[in-house]
Structure formats: structure tokens, C-alpha cells
mmCIF file of C-alpha atoms and ligand atoms in Angstrom:
data_model
loop_
_atom_site.group_PDB
_atom_site.id
_atom_site.type_symbol
_atom_site.label_atom_id
_atom_site.label_comp_id
_atom_site.label_asym_id
_atom_site.label_seq_id
_atom_site.Cartn_x
_atom_site.Cartn_y
_atom_site.Cartn_z
ATOM 1 C CA MET A 1 72.641 91.898 99.552
ATOM 2 C CA LYS A 2 74.596 88.997 100.981
ATOM 3 C CA ALA A 3 78.298 88.616 101.561
ATOM 4 C CA CYS A 4 80.264 86.071 103.559
ATOM 5 C CA ILE A 5 83.250 86.967 105.654
ATOM 6 C CA ARG A 6 84.970 83.957 107.262
ATOM 7 C CA GLY A 7 81.752 82.056 107.502
ATOM 8 C CA ALA A 8 79.847 84.996 108.928
ATOM 9 C CA VAL A 9 76.826 85.920 106.904
ATOM 10 C CA ILE A 10 76.419 89.606 106.332
ATOM 11 C CA VAL A 11 72.938 90.726 105.503
ATOM 12 C CA VAL A 12 72.637 94.342 104.683
ATOM 13 C CA THR A 13 69.431 96.183 104.072
ATOM 14 C CA VAL A 14 70.422 99.196 102.042
ATOM 15 C CA LEU A 15 68.433 102.298 102.756
ATOM 16 C CA SER A 16 69.814 105.666 101.805
ATOM 17 C CA THR A 17 73.209 106.480 103.284
ATOM 18 C CA ALA A 18 72.699 110.130 102.469
ATOM 19 C CA VAL A 19 69.391 110.314 104.314
ATOM 20 C CA ALA A 20 70.712 108.509 107.364
ATOM 21 C CA LEU A 21 73.903 110.555 107.566
ATOM 22 C CA ALA A 22 72.019 113.797 107.043
ATOM 23 C CA ALA A 23 69.675 112.882 109.878
ATOM 24 C CA CYS A 24 72.696 112.240 112.046
ATOM 25 C CA GLY A 25 74.191 115.592 111.120
ATOM 26 C CA ARG A 26 71.012 117.332 112.344
ATOM 27 C CA ASP A 27 71.447 115.869 115.830
ATOM 28 C CA ALA A 28 75.058 116.923 116.035
ATOM 29 C CA GLY A 29 76.756 119.929 117.503
ATOM 30 C CA ASN A 30 75.674 119.792 121.167
ATOM 31 C CA ASP A 31 79.181 119.521 122.564
ATOM 32 C CA SER A 32 80.646 122.981 122.367
ATOM 33 C CA GLY A 33 84.335 123.887 122.557
ATOM 34 C CA PRO A 34 87.115 121.619 121.354
ATOM 35 C CA GLY A 35 87.978 118.925 123.879
ATOM 36 C CA ASN A 36 84.893 119.571 126.062
ATOM 37 C CA GLY A 37 82.922 116.776 124.467
ATOM 38 C CA PRO A 38 83.525 113.046 124.109
ATOM 39 C CA LYS A 39 86.928 111.536 123.324
ATOM 40 C CA ILE A 40 87.181 109.130 120.400
ATOM 41 C CA GLY A 41 90.114 106.736 119.943
ATOM 42 C CA LEU A 42 91.229 105.983 116.377
ATOM 43 C CA LEU A 43 93.360 102.856 115.962
ATOM 44 C CA LEU A 44 94.902 102.320 112.530
ATOM 45 C CA PRO A 45 96.624 99.083 111.475
ATOM 46 C CA ASP A 46 99.811 100.034 109.634
ATOM 47 C CA ALA A 47 101.778 102.819 108.046
ATOM 48 C CA THR A 48 102.674 100.892 104.890
ATOM 49 C CA THR A 49 99.311 101.111 103.103
ATOM 50 C CA ALA A 50 98.984 104.780 102.119
ATOM 51 C CA ARG A 51 95.238 105.123 102.700
ATOM 52 C CA TRP A 52 95.138 104.772 106.503
ATOM 53 C CA GLU A 53 97.307 107.787 107.381
ATOM 54 C CA GLY A 54 96.906 109.607 104.053
ATOM 55 C CA GLN A 55 93.117 109.448 103.527
ATOM 56 C CA ASP A 56 91.178 107.791 106.336
ATOM 57 C CA ARG A 57 92.810 109.544 109.291
ATOM 58 C CA PRO A 58 92.475 113.158 108.096
ATOM 59 C CA LEU A 59 88.942 112.534 106.775
ATOM 60 C CA LEU A 60 87.773 110.825 109.966
ATOM 61 C CA GLU A 61 89.237 113.616 112.121
ATOM 62 C CA LYS A 62 87.581 116.257 109.957
ATOM 63 C CA LYS A 63 84.177 114.544 109.853
ATOM 64 C CA ILE A 64 84.185 113.828 113.599
ATOM 65 C CA THR A 65 84.909 117.501 114.317
ATOM 66 C CA GLU A 66 82.183 118.584 111.870
ATOM 67 C CA LEU A 67 79.618 116.412 113.645
ATOM 68 C CA CYS A 68 80.819 117.204 117.131
ATOM 69 C CA GLY A 69 82.794 120.388 117.683
ATOM 70 C CA GLY A 70 83.705 119.438 121.222
ATOM 71 C CA CYS A 71 84.970 115.941 120.384
ATOM 72 C CA ALA A 72 88.662 115.138 120.638
ATOM 73 C CA VAL A 73 90.308 112.369 118.583
ATOM 74 C CA GLU A 74 93.228 110.332 119.983
ATOM 75 C CA HIS A 75 95.081 108.440 117.272
ATOM 76 C CA ALA A 76 97.573 105.548 117.285
ATOM 77 C CA ASN A 77 99.026 103.315 114.558
ATOM 78 C CA ALA A 78 99.971 99.680 115.298
ATOM 79 C CA LYS A 79 102.567 99.483 112.488
ATOM 80 C CA GLY A 80 101.329 96.028 111.555
ATOM 81 C CA GLU A 81 101.892 94.532 115.048
ATOM 82 C CA VAL A 82 99.045 92.714 116.821
ATOM 83 C CA ALA A 83 100.695 93.117 120.258
ATOM 84 C CA ILE A 84 101.082 96.874 119.769
ATOM 85 C CA GLN A 85 97.434 97.235 118.781
ATOM 86 C CA GLN A 86 96.330 95.230 121.825
ATOM 87 C CA GLU A 87 98.333 97.636 124.016
ATOM 88 C CA GLN A 88 96.849 100.614 122.199
ATOM 89 C CA MET A 89 93.334 99.278 122.878
ATOM 90 C CA ASP A 90 94.220 98.936 126.597
ATOM 91 C CA SER A 91 95.686 102.406 126.676
ATOM 92 C CA MET A 92 92.589 103.964 125.048
ATOM 93 C CA ILE A 93 90.371 102.232 127.631
ATOM 94 C CA THR A 94 92.608 103.449 130.490
ATOM 95 C CA LYS A 95 92.538 107.014 129.138
ATOM 96 C CA GLY A 96 88.757 106.830 129.329
ATOM 97 C CA VAL A 97 87.837 107.373 125.656
ATOM 98 C CA ASP A 98 84.094 107.298 124.972
ATOM 99 C CA ALA A 99 84.318 105.201 121.766
ATOM 100 C CA ILE A 100 86.999 103.517 119.651
ATOM 101 C CA VAL A 101 87.206 103.346 115.846
ATOM 102 C CA LEU A 102 89.255 100.228 115.132
ATOM 103 C CA VAL A 103 90.885 98.955 111.933
ATOM 104 C CA ALA A 104 92.060 95.608 113.311
ATOM 105 C CA VAL A 105 95.532 94.374 112.387
ATOM 106 C CA ASP A 106 94.236 90.836 112.914
ATOM 107 C CA ALA A 107 90.483 90.364 113.321
ATOM 108 C CA ARG A 108 90.665 87.259 115.514
ATOM 109 C CA SER A 109 93.519 88.331 117.795
ATOM 110 C CA LEU A 110 91.835 91.639 118.587
ATOM 111 C CA GLY A 111 88.589 89.919 119.659
ATOM 112 C CA ALA A 112 89.623 89.791 123.329
ATOM 113 C CA ALA A 113 90.557 93.492 123.317
ATOM 114 C CA VAL A 114 87.150 94.364 121.835
ATOM 115 C CA ARG A 115 85.545 92.346 124.637
ATOM 116 C CA LYS A 116 87.619 94.239 127.238
ATOM 117 C CA ALA A 117 86.434 97.528 125.757
ATOM 118 C CA ARG A 118 82.818 96.388 125.956
ATOM 119 C CA GLU A 119 83.298 95.377 129.609
ATOM 120 C CA ALA A 120 84.676 98.877 130.270
ATOM 121 C CA ASP A 121 81.589 100.332 128.514
ATOM 122 C CA VAL A 122 83.613 101.644 125.551
ATOM 123 C CA PRO A 123 81.779 100.936 122.247
ATOM 124 C CA VAL A 124 84.001 99.818 119.344
ATOM 125 C CA ILE A 125 83.223 100.701 115.705
ATOM 126 C CA ALA A 126 84.916 98.285 113.288
ATOM 127 C CA TYR A 127 86.216 100.472 110.465
ATOM 128 C CA ASP A 128 86.730 98.838 107.054
ATOM 129 C CA ARG A 129 87.727 95.475 108.643
ATOM 130 C CA LEU A 130 85.199 93.411 110.574
ATOM 131 C CA ALA A 131 86.852 92.827 113.962
ATOM 132 C CA GLN A 132 85.756 89.885 116.067
ATOM 133 C CA GLY A 133 84.220 90.352 119.509
ATOM 134 C CA PRO A 134 81.262 92.495 120.595
ATOM 135 C CA ILE A 135 81.588 95.452 118.206
ATOM 136 C CA SER A 136 78.839 98.101 118.238
ATOM 137 C CA GLY A 137 78.904 99.134 114.564
ATOM 138 C CA TYR A 138 80.642 98.466 111.245
ATOM 139 C CA VAL A 139 81.392 100.398 108.081
ATOM 140 C CA SER A 140 83.039 98.976 104.978
ATOM 141 C CA PHE A 141 82.642 98.050 101.319
ATOM 142 C CA ASP A 142 81.325 94.837 99.795
ATOM 143 C CA GLY A 143 84.593 92.884 99.793
ATOM 144 C CA GLU A 144 83.495 90.103 97.453
ATOM 145 C CA GLU A 145 82.400 92.724 94.942
ATOM 146 C CA VAL A 146 85.902 94.251 95.138
ATOM 147 C CA GLY A 147 87.390 90.852 94.197
ATOM 148 C CA LYS A 148 84.866 90.410 91.377
ATOM 149 C CA LEU A 149 85.684 93.840 89.924
ATOM 150 C CA GLN A 150 89.396 92.948 89.984
ATOM 151 C CA GLY A 151 88.825 89.502 88.449
ATOM 152 C CA ARG A 152 86.552 90.801 85.676
ATOM 153 C CA ALA A 153 88.955 93.623 84.804
ATOM 154 C CA LEU A 154 91.866 91.184 84.634
ATOM 155 C CA LEU A 155 89.985 88.874 82.252
ATOM 156 C CA ARG A 156 89.022 91.846 80.093
ATOM 157 C CA ALA A 157 92.627 93.083 79.953
ATOM 158 C CA MET A 158 93.971 89.617 79.141
ATOM 159 C CA GLY A 159 91.541 89.441 76.230
ATOM 160 C CA SER A 160 89.940 86.439 74.627
ATOM 161 C CA GLY A 161 93.247 85.479 72.950
ATOM 162 C CA VAL A 162 94.707 84.204 76.201
ATOM 163 C CA ARG A 163 91.727 82.181 77.303
ATOM 164 C CA GLY A 164 93.365 79.680 79.570
ATOM 165 C CA GLY A 165 96.295 82.064 80.032
ATOM 166 C CA GLN A 166 98.318 81.914 83.203
ATOM 167 C CA ILE A 167 98.096 84.318 86.139
ATOM 168 C CA VAL A 168 99.878 84.885 89.432
ATOM 169 C CA MET A 169 97.686 85.717 92.452
ATOM 170 C CA MET A 170 98.990 88.107 95.097
ATOM 171 C CA ASN A 171 96.392 87.917 97.845
ATOM 172 C CA GLY A 172 96.297 89.955 101.045
ATOM 173 C CA ASP A 173 96.840 88.966 104.665
ATOM 174 C CA PRO A 174 94.480 86.095 105.588
ATOM 175 C CA SER A 175 94.096 87.466 109.152
ATOM 176 C CA ASP A 176 92.210 90.385 107.535
ATOM 177 C CA PRO A 177 88.631 89.225 106.769
ATOM 178 C CA ASN A 178 88.575 91.620 103.806
ATOM 179 C CA ALA A 179 91.467 89.730 102.178
ATOM 180 C CA VAL A 180 89.425 86.535 102.454
ATOM 181 C CA SER A 181 86.440 88.228 100.757
ATOM 182 C CA PHE A 182 88.556 89.815 97.994
ATOM 183 C CA LYS A 183 90.074 86.423 97.173
ATOM 184 C CA LYS A 184 86.702 84.665 97.262
ATOM 185 C CA GLY A 185 85.163 87.241 94.911
ATOM 186 C CA ALA A 186 88.142 87.126 92.534
ATOM 187 C CA LEU A 187 88.215 83.324 92.416
ATOM 188 C CA SER A 188 84.482 83.209 91.677
ATOM 189 C CA VAL A 189 85.279 85.066 88.439
ATOM 190 C CA LEU A 190 88.709 83.637 87.557
ATOM 191 C CA ARG A 191 88.386 79.952 88.419
ATOM 192 C CA GLY A 192 88.123 77.795 85.317
ATOM 193 C CA ARG A 193 88.906 80.699 82.986
ATOM 194 C CA VAL A 194 92.625 81.109 83.644
ATOM 195 C CA LYS A 195 95.357 78.886 84.994
ATOM 196 C CA ILE A 196 96.540 80.056 88.406
ATOM 197 C CA GLY A 197 100.279 79.388 88.060
ATOM 198 C CA LYS A 198 101.173 80.609 91.551
ATOM 199 C CA ALA A 199 99.128 82.067 94.415
ATOM 200 C CA TYR A 200 100.443 83.740 97.557
ATOM 201 C CA ASP A 201 98.898 85.059 100.773
ATOM 202 C CA THR A 202 100.861 88.151 101.804
ATOM 203 C CA LEU A 203 101.351 88.614 105.548
ATOM 204 C CA GLN A 204 100.793 92.220 106.689
ATOM 205 C CA TRP A 205 100.007 93.156 103.090
ATOM 206 C CA SER A 206 103.747 93.775 102.625
ATOM 207 C CA THR A 207 104.923 95.319 99.343
ATOM 208 C CA GLU A 208 108.397 93.806 99.856
ATOM 209 C CA THR A 209 106.969 90.308 100.360
ATOM 210 C CA ALA A 210 104.920 90.679 97.160
ATOM 211 C CA ASN A 211 108.103 91.737 95.373
ATOM 212 C CA MET A 212 109.955 88.635 96.608
ATOM 213 C CA ASN A 213 107.046 86.363 95.786
ATOM 214 C CA MET A 214 106.793 87.762 92.264
ATOM 215 C CA SER A 215 110.514 87.165 91.690
ATOM 216 C CA GLY A 216 109.950 83.581 92.849
ATOM 217 C CA ALA A 217 106.957 83.194 90.499
ATOM 218 C CA ILE A 218 108.992 84.489 87.548
ATOM 219 C CA SER A 219 111.794 81.977 88.280
ATOM 220 C CA ALA A 220 109.322 79.126 88.664
ATOM 221 C CA LEU A 221 107.025 79.889 85.700
ATOM 222 C CA GLY A 222 109.326 81.694 83.281
ATOM 223 C CA ALA A 223 109.409 85.430 82.496
ATOM 224 C CA GLY A 224 107.299 85.150 79.341
ATOM 225 C CA ARG A 225 104.686 82.841 80.821
ATOM 226 C CA ILE A 226 102.768 85.245 83.057
ATOM 227 C CA ASP A 227 99.724 86.650 81.226
ATOM 228 C CA GLY A 228 98.203 88.538 84.119
ATOM 229 C CA VAL A 229 98.699 89.390 87.794
ATOM 230 C CA TYR A 230 95.882 89.522 90.300
ATOM 231 C CA ALA A 231 97.195 91.878 92.995
ATOM 232 C CA ALA A 232 94.685 92.423 95.814
ATOM 233 C CA ASN A 233 95.771 96.013 96.490
ATOM 234 C CA ASP A 234 98.020 98.762 95.130
ATOM 235 C CA GLY A 235 100.877 97.973 97.523
ATOM 236 C CA LEU A 236 100.990 94.374 96.284
ATOM 237 C CA ALA A 237 100.693 95.668 92.704
ATOM 238 C CA ALA A 238 103.686 98.001 93.264
ATOM 239 C CA GLY A 239 105.833 95.147 94.629
ATOM 240 C CA SER A 240 104.809 92.833 91.785
ATOM 241 C CA ILE A 241 105.419 95.414 89.058
ATOM 242 C CA SER A 242 108.887 96.289 90.333
ATOM 243 C CA ALA A 243 109.820 92.574 90.330
ATOM 244 C CA LEU A 244 108.478 92.177 86.766
ATOM 245 C CA LYS A 245 110.540 95.181 85.659
ATOM 246 C CA ALA A 246 113.675 94.026 87.502
ATOM 247 C CA ASN A 247 113.339 90.710 85.647
ATOM 248 C CA LYS A 248 112.924 92.524 82.313
ATOM 249 C CA VAL A 249 109.434 91.165 81.679
ATOM 250 C CA SER A 250 108.262 93.114 78.634
ATOM 251 C CA PRO A 251 105.555 93.935 77.786
ATOM 252 C CA LEU A 252 104.244 93.961 81.334
ATOM 253 C CA PRO A 253 101.187 91.750 81.881
ATOM 254 C CA PRO A 254 98.021 93.482 83.142
ATOM 255 C CA VAL A 255 98.119 93.950 86.930
ATOM 256 C CA THR A 256 95.116 94.731 89.163
ATOM 257 C CA GLY A 257 95.068 96.706 92.418
ATOM 258 C CA GLN A 258 92.892 98.427 94.998
ATOM 259 C CA ASP A 259 92.813 101.694 96.972
ATOM 260 C CA ALA A 260 93.319 104.243 94.179
ATOM 261 C CA GLU A 261 96.679 105.225 95.672
ATOM 262 C CA LEU A 262 98.281 108.179 93.906
ATOM 263 C CA GLY A 263 101.201 105.974 92.806
ATOM 264 C CA ALA A 264 98.769 103.433 91.352
ATOM 265 C CA VAL A 265 96.763 106.074 89.488
ATOM 266 C CA ARG A 266 100.034 107.295 87.964
ATOM 267 C CA ARG A 267 101.029 103.725 87.034
ATOM 268 C CA ILE A 268 97.625 103.275 85.374
ATOM 269 C CA VAL A 269 98.089 106.437 83.308
ATOM 270 C CA GLY A 270 101.613 105.331 82.370
ATOM 271 C CA GLY A 271 100.458 101.801 81.451
ATOM 272 C CA ASP A 272 102.344 99.831 84.140
ATOM 273 C CA GLN A 273 99.182 98.892 86.068
ATOM 274 C CA TYR A 274 95.858 98.044 84.461
ATOM 275 C CA MET A 275 93.332 98.970 87.145
ATOM 276 C CA THR A 276 92.662 99.780 90.759
ATOM 277 C CA VAL A 277 89.503 99.559 92.838
ATOM 278 C CA TYR A 278 88.427 102.923 94.201
ATOM 279 C CA LYS A 279 86.538 102.672 97.454
ATOM 280 C CA PRO A 280 85.423 106.286 97.974
ATOM 281 C CA PHE A 281 87.161 107.419 101.158
ATOM 282 C CA ALA A 282 84.842 110.295 102.051
ATOM 283 C CA PRO A 283 81.572 108.335 102.447
ATOM 284 C CA GLU A 284 83.358 105.614 104.417
ATOM 285 C CA ALA A 285 84.904 108.187 106.752
ATOM 286 C CA SER A 286 81.566 110.050 107.052
ATOM 287 C CA ALA A 287 79.789 106.872 108.078
ATOM 288 C CA GLY A 288 82.626 105.866 110.442
ATOM 289 C CA ALA A 289 82.578 109.321 112.044
ATOM 290 C CA ALA A 290 78.774 109.354 112.373
ATOM 291 C CA LEU A 291 78.764 105.900 114.014
ATOM 292 C CA ALA A 292 81.641 106.854 116.346
ATOM 293 C CA VAL A 293 80.078 110.161 117.451
ATOM 294 C CA ALA A 294 76.690 108.522 118.032
ATOM 295 C CA ALA A 295 78.359 105.691 119.974
ATOM 296 C CA ALA A 296 80.395 108.151 122.065
ATOM 297 C CA ARG A 297 77.202 110.077 122.903
ATOM 298 C CA ARG A 298 75.453 106.802 123.705
ATOM 299 C CA GLU A 299 72.924 107.444 120.940
ATOM 300 C CA ARG A 300 71.304 104.658 118.953
ATOM 301 C CA LEU A 301 73.469 103.495 116.058
ATOM 302 C CA ASP A 302 70.629 102.025 114.030
ATOM 303 C CA ARG A 303 69.567 105.621 113.302
ATOM 304 C CA VAL A 304 72.928 106.227 111.610
ATOM 305 C CA ALA A 305 73.459 102.838 109.985
ATOM 306 C CA THR A 306 71.826 101.910 106.703
ATOM 307 C CA GLY A 307 71.868 98.166 107.288
ATOM 308 C CA GLN A 308 73.009 95.378 109.546
ATOM 309 C CA VAL A 309 75.721 92.772 109.708
ATOM 310 C CA SER A 310 75.635 89.410 111.469
ATOM 311 C CA THR A 311 78.971 88.845 113.133
ATOM 312 C CA ARG A 312 80.709 85.530 113.771
ATOM 313 C CA ASP A 313 79.117 85.129 117.182
ATOM 314 C CA GLY A 314 75.676 85.496 115.636
ATOM 315 C CA LYS A 315 74.962 89.041 116.871
ATOM 316 C CA THR A 316 73.339 91.619 114.612
ATOM 317 C CA VAL A 317 75.215 94.905 114.438
ATOM 318 C CA PRO A 318 74.251 98.206 112.734
ATOM 319 C CA ALA A 319 76.344 98.609 109.576
ATOM 320 C CA VAL A 320 76.991 100.743 106.508
ATOM 321 C CA LEU A 321 78.231 98.835 103.426
ATOM 322 C CA LEU A 322 79.305 100.927 100.442
ATOM 323 C CA THR A 323 79.892 100.147 96.759
ATOM 324 C CA PRO A 324 83.407 99.894 95.236
ATOM 325 C CA VAL A 325 84.250 101.238 91.758
ATOM 326 C CA SER A 326 86.655 99.828 89.138
ATOM 327 C CA VAL A 327 89.109 102.438 87.799
ATOM 328 C CA THR A 328 91.122 102.140 84.568
ATOM 329 C CA ALA A 329 92.792 104.859 82.475
ATOM 330 C CA GLY A 330 89.441 105.753 80.880
ATOM 331 C CA ASN A 331 87.557 106.779 84.036
ATOM 332 C CA ILE A 332 90.186 108.392 86.276
ATOM 333 C CA LYS A 333 88.698 111.790 85.507
ATOM 334 C CA ASP A 334 85.141 110.701 86.340
ATOM 335 C CA THR A 335 86.077 109.066 89.628
ATOM 336 C CA VAL A 336 89.068 110.110 91.744
ATOM 337 C CA VAL A 337 89.504 113.490 90.027
ATOM 338 C CA LYS A 338 85.772 114.279 90.111
ATOM 339 C CA ASP A 339 85.602 113.389 93.805
ATOM 340 C CA GLY A 340 88.560 115.666 94.548
ATOM 341 C CA VAL A 341 90.815 112.864 95.809
ATOM 342 C CA TYR A 342 93.603 114.050 93.461
ATOM 343 C CA THR A 343 93.953 116.944 91.064
ATOM 344 C CA ILE A 344 95.092 116.312 87.491
ATOM 345 C CA ARG A 345 98.201 118.320 88.360
ATOM 346 C CA GLN A 346 99.012 115.884 91.182
ATOM 347 C CA ILE A 347 98.587 112.852 88.927
ATOM 348 C CA CYS A 348 100.258 114.217 85.834
ATOM 349 C CA THR A 349 103.950 114.569 86.667
ATOM 350 C CA PRO A 350 106.066 115.819 83.712
ATOM 351 C CA PRO A 351 107.126 112.326 82.534
ATOM 352 C CA LEU A 352 103.418 111.410 82.284
ATOM 353 C CA GLY A 353 102.586 114.414 80.092
ATOM 354 C CA ALA A 354 101.878 112.540 76.842
ATOM 355 C CA ALA A 355 100.156 109.640 78.617
ATOM 356 C CA CYS A 356 97.955 112.135 80.484
ATOM 357 C CA SER A 357 96.849 113.742 77.207
ATOM 358 C CA ARG A 358 96.001 110.296 75.826
ATOM 359 C CA ALA A 359 93.927 109.594 78.950
ATOM 360 C CA GLN A 360 92.292 113.043 78.480
ATOM 361 C CA LEU A 361 93.629 114.184 81.812
ATOM 362 C CA THR A 362 94.051 117.785 80.866
HETATM 363 C C1 BGC B 1 91.496 97.281 103.086
HETATM 364 C C2 BGC B 1 92.258 97.703 101.839
HETATM 365 C C3 BGC B 1 93.739 97.816 102.139
HETATM 366 C C4 BGC B 1 94.262 96.575 102.865
HETATM 367 C C5 BGC B 1 95.707 96.718 103.321
HETATM 368 C C6 BGC B 1 92.112 96.037 103.662
HETATM 369 O O1 BGC B 1 91.444 95.634 104.816
HETATM 370 O O2 BGC B 1 90.141 97.082 102.771
HETATM 371 O O3 BGC B 1 91.725 98.910 101.345
HETATM 372 O O4 BGC B 1 94.467 97.950 100.947
HETATM 373 O O5 BGC B 1 93.462 96.298 103.994
HETATM 374 O O6 BGC B 1 95.867 97.691 104.312
#
């Protein structure tokens, strides 16, 4: 499997995640008593995208404790600020954590902080976003595949009738290597098949910025001239959809997304959003926790990882790359509900009653 992130070639040899993680689990449990074992720092990028605090943090904390009863997790959120995250990296090093799980706000700007950690003998696991600098391990999804799933779903929703129809692209923050991969994957599917009327890069993945940009696109292109919206994640989809509604665009064009946020799943049931990309949170957190615990115990990470990634500076790093899933109204039950991310009761608020029956969410 090959994927490119900002010119870095990622080569992943996929073995069995389950086997590798199970093997890791067998080695675990030597550090008895909470807080008597290694300390692991968890640095999250922002509090605007629901997944980081709502899914990743509780799952990572739970899985780390399962693997290592004595481990303690120290958490901090950079609220979208590079300078804050750099300080948080320094502070984790000063506190003497044994490993850091990092979701970089800005991959390039955090490179120096990753180097500092390495010099202080603190291994850094890049979680979901490939940070620059000497990281020790990486876990994420195939980002180009995410973009392809979004692009293909958008074409399908637009139908053959609007071949050559016009779309607006709401891309993510270009300082996040994932955003670059999502866009690359999406363009590989969309280019030449639709007209891209307007395209935006959205700093800090801000919902409000996407909302403003969509209002601008509607003014520039005309309310009835947008046949589809490529939104790189559910936050950008939410901002775009509220601008379309505020401008009385009806019917709404199909809108893509990513993250399977509860709000997005509800919008899909209700027909306001066409799809989202579900990147199963539990296996990502399991792999992140297993890499972090092994790193904190100074164990070999290639026993935990299922593949490898070549980073920008040409180093090969143990990695786990997982597979994203496209979710539309028809497979909500078989994906996020089946995996226990949300119950039908959580999704199906009273106003969605009829729509939930149509989507067989009963
Ligand atoms: C993640 C997405 C998330 C986005 C914004 C990306 O790096 O892969 O799941 O929606 O950041 O936080």
C-alpha cells in the first residue's frame, strides 16, 4: 500500500492488527497500582472537532489503563494554537513523562518540539497526524483513501444527470498533512468530472470559516448553481450546510463529511448531509495506546506496529494504518451503531422519528 503525505512516501506492510495488538496485550500489566508505572502525555490539537475530546481521549485513556494498570495519563489541549502546543510539549518533557502521544496542530511547526523530546529521551507517537521530526511511531488511516471515498460518494449522489455539474470544495487546514492527503485523494476522483466552482483551504478546520466561505461561494456562483459540496470533515460540512440554509438554497446539494460525528449522523438521517467517513475510533486508539505503552516501557515498537512509514527526513518508523469506511443513511446501523459508537436512541431524536424509520434505525 502506498500513500504520499507532503512528498513523504508511506509504505505500509499490512500484517494483522489484531494479532499484533493481542501480542502486545499479553506483555502488558507489569506495572501495578495506578500512578506507579510510566507517565504518558497526551497532546490534542483543538476542542472544536468533536472527536479529539469526545472519542479519542476517553478511548486512549481507557486502552492505556487496560494495557498498563500503573500508567498515568497527563492530557492537554492546544485549542488550535501552535505556540500553546509547543509549550505543552516542553511542559510534558519537564514533568518527566515517559512517552508523548501527539496530534500535532501544525506538523512542520511541531518538528522542533519533537526533536527536543527525542533529545530528552522521550519517545513521541504521532497520533492520526504525521508530525515532523524524529517520531518513534505512527497510527492513522489511509488519508488519500478517505478523500477518494468522499469524492466517489459525491459523484454518486450528484448522479449522472449533472455530469459536469459544479461543486464547492471545503478543504481542511493545509498545515495538517492529513488535509493534504484528503484533498489529493478527492481530486484524483473529481478532477475532470465536475467543475470546481470555488475551493477553499480552511485554517484550523474552523466551522465558522467554512460557513463564511460558503456564503461567499453562494454570492459568487449563485444559489442555484451549486450541485455538490465536498466538505473534508463534519465540522466543515456543518458550517457549509448552515450557510446553504441561511441563503435558502433548496433542495440542499449533497454534502460530504468525515468523522461520523453524532451531529453529522443525524444530518445524514434527516437528509441535510449525504455522507461521512467513519474512521473507527477504537482500533486507532488501541493501536495508539499499545504504541505509547510500549514506547514508555522502552519496548520495541515494531512488535506492536503492523507496518512502517517513511517520514520526510527519510527515516523508517513503525506504523499502524487503518481503513476508513464510507457511511450514508443505508449503512449507519451496520457501522457506527454496530460498533457501539452511538445507540439508535442517541441518533434518533424525536424530530428524526420518521426519517429514522425510513433508514431502518429502529
Ligand atoms: C483528522 C480528522 C479531523 C481533522 C480536524 C484530521 O487530521 O484526521 O479526523 O476531522 O483533523 O480536526
